mmCIF file of C-alpha atoms in Angstrom:
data_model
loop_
_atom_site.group_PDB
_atom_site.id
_atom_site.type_symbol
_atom_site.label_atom_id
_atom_site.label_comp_id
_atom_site.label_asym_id
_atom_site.label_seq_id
_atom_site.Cartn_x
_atom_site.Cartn_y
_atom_site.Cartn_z
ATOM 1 C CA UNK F 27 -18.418 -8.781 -17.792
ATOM 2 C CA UNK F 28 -19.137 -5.011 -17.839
ATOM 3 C CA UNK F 29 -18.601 -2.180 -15.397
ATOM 4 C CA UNK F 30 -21.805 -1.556 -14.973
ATOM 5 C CA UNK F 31 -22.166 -5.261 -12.958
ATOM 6 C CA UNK F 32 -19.971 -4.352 -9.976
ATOM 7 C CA UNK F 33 -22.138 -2.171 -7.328
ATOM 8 C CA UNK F 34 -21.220 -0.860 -4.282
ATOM 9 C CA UNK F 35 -19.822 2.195 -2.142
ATOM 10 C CA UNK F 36 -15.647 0.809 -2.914
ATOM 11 C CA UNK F 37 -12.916 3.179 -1.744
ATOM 12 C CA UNK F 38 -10.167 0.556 -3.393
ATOM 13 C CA UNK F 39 -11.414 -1.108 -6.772
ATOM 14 C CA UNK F 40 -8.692 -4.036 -8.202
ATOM 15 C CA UNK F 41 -9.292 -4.816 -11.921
ATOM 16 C CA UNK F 42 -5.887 -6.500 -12.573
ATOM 17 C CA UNK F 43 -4.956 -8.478 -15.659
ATOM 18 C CA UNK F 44 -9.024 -8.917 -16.159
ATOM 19 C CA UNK F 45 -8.366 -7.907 -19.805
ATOM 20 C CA UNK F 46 -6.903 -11.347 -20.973
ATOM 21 C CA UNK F 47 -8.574 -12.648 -24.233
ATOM 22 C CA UNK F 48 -10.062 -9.391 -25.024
ATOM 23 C CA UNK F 49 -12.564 -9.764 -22.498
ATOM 24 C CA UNK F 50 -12.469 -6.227 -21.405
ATOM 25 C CA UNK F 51 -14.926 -4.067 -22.504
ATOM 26 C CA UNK F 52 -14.434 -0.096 -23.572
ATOM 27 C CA UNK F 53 -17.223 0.929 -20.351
ATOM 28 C CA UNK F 54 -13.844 -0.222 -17.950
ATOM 29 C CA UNK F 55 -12.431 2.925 -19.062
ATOM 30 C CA UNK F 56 -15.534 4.782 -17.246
ATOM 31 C CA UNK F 57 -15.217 4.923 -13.298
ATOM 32 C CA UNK F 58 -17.545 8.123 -12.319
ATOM 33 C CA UNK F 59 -20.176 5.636 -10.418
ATOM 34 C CA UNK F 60 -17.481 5.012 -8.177
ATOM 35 C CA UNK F 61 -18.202 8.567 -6.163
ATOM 36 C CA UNK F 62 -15.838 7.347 -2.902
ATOM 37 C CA UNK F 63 -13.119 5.412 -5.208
ATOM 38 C CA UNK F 64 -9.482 6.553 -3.651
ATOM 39 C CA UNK F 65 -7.506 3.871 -5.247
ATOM 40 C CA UNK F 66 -7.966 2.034 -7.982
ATOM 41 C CA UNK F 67 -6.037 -0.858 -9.659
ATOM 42 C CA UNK F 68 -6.034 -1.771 -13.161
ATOM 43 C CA UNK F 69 -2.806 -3.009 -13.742
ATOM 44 C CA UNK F 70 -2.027 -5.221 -16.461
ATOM 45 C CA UNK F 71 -5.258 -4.123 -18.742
ATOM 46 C CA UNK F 72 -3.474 -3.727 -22.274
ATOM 47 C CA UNK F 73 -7.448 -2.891 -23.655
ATOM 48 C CA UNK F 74 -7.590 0.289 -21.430
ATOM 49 C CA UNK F 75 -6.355 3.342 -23.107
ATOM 50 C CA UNK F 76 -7.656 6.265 -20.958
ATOM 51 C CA UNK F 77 -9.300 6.097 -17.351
ATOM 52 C CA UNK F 78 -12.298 8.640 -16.880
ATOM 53 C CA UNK F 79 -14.103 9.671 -14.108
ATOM 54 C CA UNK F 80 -11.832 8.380 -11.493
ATOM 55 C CA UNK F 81 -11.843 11.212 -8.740
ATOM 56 C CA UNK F 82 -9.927 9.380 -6.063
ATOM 57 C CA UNK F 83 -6.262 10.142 -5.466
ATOM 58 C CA UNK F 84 -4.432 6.874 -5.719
ATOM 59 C CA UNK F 85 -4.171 5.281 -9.471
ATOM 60 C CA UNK F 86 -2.248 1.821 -10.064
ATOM 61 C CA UNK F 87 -1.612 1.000 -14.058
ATOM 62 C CA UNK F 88 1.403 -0.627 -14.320
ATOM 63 C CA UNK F 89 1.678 -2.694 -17.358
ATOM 64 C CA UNK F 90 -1.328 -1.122 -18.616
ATOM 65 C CA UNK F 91 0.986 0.132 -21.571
ATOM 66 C CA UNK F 92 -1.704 1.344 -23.673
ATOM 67 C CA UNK F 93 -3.273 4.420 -21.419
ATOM 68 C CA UNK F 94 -2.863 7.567 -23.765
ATOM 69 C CA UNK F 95 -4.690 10.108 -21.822
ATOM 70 C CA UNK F 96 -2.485 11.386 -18.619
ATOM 71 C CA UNK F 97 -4.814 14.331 -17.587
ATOM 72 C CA UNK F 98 -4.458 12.757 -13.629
ATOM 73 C CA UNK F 99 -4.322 16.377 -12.056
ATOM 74 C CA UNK F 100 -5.913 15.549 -8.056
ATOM 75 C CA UNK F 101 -3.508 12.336 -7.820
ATOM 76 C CA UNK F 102 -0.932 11.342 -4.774
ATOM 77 C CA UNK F 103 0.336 8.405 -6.423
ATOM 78 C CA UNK F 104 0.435 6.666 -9.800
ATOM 79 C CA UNK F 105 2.093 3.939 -10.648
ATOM 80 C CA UNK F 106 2.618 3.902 -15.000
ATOM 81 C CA UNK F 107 5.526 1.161 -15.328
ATOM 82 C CA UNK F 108 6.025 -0.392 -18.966
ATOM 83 C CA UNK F 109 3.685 2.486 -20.187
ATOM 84 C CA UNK F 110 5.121 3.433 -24.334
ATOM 85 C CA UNK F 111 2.632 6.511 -24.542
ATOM 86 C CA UNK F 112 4.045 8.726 -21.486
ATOM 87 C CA UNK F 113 6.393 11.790 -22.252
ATOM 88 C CA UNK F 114 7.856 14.294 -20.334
ATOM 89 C CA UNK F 115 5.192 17.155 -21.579
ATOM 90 C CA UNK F 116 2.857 14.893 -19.929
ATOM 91 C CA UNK F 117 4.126 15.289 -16.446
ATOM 92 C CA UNK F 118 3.655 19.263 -16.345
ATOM 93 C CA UNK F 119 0.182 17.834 -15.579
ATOM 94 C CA UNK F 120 1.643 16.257 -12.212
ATOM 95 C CA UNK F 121 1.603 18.829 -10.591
ATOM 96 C CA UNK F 122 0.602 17.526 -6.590
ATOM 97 C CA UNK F 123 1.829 13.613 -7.007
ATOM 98 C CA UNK F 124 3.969 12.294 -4.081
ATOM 99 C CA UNK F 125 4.637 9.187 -5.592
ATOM 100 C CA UNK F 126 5.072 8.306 -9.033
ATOM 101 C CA UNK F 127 6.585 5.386 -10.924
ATOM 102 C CA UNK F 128 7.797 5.315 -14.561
ATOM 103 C CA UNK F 129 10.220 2.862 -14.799
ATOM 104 C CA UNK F 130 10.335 0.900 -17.951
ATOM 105 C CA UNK F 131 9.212 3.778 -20.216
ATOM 106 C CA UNK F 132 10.680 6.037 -22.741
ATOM 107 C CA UNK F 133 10.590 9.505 -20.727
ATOM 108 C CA UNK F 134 12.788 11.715 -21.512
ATOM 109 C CA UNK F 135 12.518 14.270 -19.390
ATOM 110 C CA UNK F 136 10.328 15.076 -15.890
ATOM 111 C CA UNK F 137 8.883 18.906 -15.090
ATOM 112 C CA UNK F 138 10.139 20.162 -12.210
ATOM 113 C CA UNK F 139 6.893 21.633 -11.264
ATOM 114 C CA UNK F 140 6.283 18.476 -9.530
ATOM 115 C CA UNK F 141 6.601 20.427 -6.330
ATOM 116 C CA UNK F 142 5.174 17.606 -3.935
ATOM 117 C CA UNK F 143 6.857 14.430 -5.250
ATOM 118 C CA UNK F 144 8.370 12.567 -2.356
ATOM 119 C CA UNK F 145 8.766 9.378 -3.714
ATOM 120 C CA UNK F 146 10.263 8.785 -7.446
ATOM 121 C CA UNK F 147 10.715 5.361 -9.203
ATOM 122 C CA UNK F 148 12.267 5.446 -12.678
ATOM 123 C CA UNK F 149 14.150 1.967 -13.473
ATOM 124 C CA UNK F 150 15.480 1.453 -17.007
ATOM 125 C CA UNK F 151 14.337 5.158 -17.933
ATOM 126 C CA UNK F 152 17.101 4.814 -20.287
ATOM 127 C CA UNK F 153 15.865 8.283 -22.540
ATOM 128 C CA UNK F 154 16.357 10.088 -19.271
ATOM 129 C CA UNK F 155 19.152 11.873 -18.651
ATOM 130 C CA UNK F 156 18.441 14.605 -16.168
ATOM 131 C CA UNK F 157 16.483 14.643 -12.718
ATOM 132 C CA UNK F 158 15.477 17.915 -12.194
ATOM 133 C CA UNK F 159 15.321 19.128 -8.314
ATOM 134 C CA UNK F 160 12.890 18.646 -6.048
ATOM 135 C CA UNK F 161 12.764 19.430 -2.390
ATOM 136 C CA UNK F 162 10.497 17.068 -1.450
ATOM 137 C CA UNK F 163 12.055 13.830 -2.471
ATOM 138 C CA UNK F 164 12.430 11.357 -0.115
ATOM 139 C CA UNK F 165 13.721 8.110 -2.270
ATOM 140 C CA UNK F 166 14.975 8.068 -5.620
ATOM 141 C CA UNK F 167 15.276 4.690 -7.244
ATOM 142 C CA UNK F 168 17.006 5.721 -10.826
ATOM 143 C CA UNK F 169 18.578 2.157 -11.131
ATOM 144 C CA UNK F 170 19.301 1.115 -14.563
ATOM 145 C CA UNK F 171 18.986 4.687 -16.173
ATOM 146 C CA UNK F 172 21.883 4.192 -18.876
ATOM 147 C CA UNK F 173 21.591 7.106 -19.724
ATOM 148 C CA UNK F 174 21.269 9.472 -16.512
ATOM 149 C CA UNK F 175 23.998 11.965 -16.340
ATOM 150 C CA UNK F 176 23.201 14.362 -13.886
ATOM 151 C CA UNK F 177 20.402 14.376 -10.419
ATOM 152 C CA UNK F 178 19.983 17.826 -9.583
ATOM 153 C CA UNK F 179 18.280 16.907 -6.331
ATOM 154 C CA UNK F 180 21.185 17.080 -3.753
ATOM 155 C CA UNK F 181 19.335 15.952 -1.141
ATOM 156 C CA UNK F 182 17.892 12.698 -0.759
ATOM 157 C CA UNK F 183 17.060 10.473 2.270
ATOM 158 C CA UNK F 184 17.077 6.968 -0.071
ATOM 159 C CA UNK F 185 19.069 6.573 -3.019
ATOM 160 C CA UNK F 186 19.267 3.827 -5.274
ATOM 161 C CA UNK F 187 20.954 4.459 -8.945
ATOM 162 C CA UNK F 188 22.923 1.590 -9.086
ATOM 163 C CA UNK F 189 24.326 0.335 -12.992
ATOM 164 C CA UNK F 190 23.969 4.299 -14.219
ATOM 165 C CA UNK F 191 27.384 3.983 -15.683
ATOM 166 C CA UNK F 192 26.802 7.968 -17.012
ATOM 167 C CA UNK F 193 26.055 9.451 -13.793
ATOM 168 C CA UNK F 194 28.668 12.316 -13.283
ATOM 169 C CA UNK F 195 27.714 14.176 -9.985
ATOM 170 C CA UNK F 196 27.160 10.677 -7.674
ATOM 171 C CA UNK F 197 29.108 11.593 -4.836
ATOM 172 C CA UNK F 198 27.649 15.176 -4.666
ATOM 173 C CA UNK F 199 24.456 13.947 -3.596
ATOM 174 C CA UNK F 200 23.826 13.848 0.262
ATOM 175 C CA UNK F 201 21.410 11.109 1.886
ATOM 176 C CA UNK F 202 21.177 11.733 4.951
#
């Protein structure tokens, strides 16, 4: 099975858990026949370790925990759960995502040049223990982060950072 079968004018492409057995081949990695692609899906491909070509704005690779190359500049969302590659330098390159998910990885910290994010999932981020601010943000879901002392976003219509036993400023936070 190679890239190069599928044909057609997609604007979603879902390639999940296809890379069972080793099946999946390096030319998965290479999406720039896909000229309309918005969103595309690759979640759970462990043999994928950098997406090129894809020049849509919606990117889904959770569990794909061995993507090492995070240039994803044009995005809206990405979702990046489980991933053991990502680091906080990484996100400067985030610069106009509204919704990105981390949760399960090691970051450590998050740029706050991230000046559209509206929408931030981080469970378990346990190496993270500041949220910068962001005007923006809409929900927050930091549940989990062991860590996580301080949110410096005050304002926040949905908050969830539930078992954050290190979290000192809590109550400070407004949701409405």
């Amino acid at each position: 099975f190679d890239i190069t079968d599928i044909e057609g004018d997609y604007k979603t492409l879902s390639l999940n858990y296809i890379g069972f057995g080793n099946n999946l081949t390096k030319s998965f990695e290479d999406f720039s026949n896909f000229k309309n692609l918005k969103t595309l899906q690759l979640n759970g491909n462990d043999n994928i370790t950098k997406v090129n070509g894809f020049k849509g704005i919606n990117l889904f690779l959770d569990k794909s925990r061995y993507i090492q190359n995070f240039n994803f500049q044009n995005l809206n969302t990405l979702y990046l759960s489980f991933n053991q590659f990502i680091t906080g330098k990484y996100t400067e390159l985030f610069k106009n995502i509204k919704v990105l998910d981390l949760s399960f990885t090691n970051i450590n910290y998050l740029s706050p040049n991230i000046t559209n994010l509206e929408t931030f999932i981080g469970q378990e981020c346990n190496s993270l223990t500041e949220f910068p601010n962001y005007n923006n943000l809409i929900t927050l879901n930091l549940s989990s982060c062991q860590n996580l002392k301080k949110i410096n976003s005050l304002k926040v219509k949905n908050l969830y950072c539930n078992n954050c036993p290190k979290l000192i400023n809590l109550e400070q936070i407004s949701t409405s």
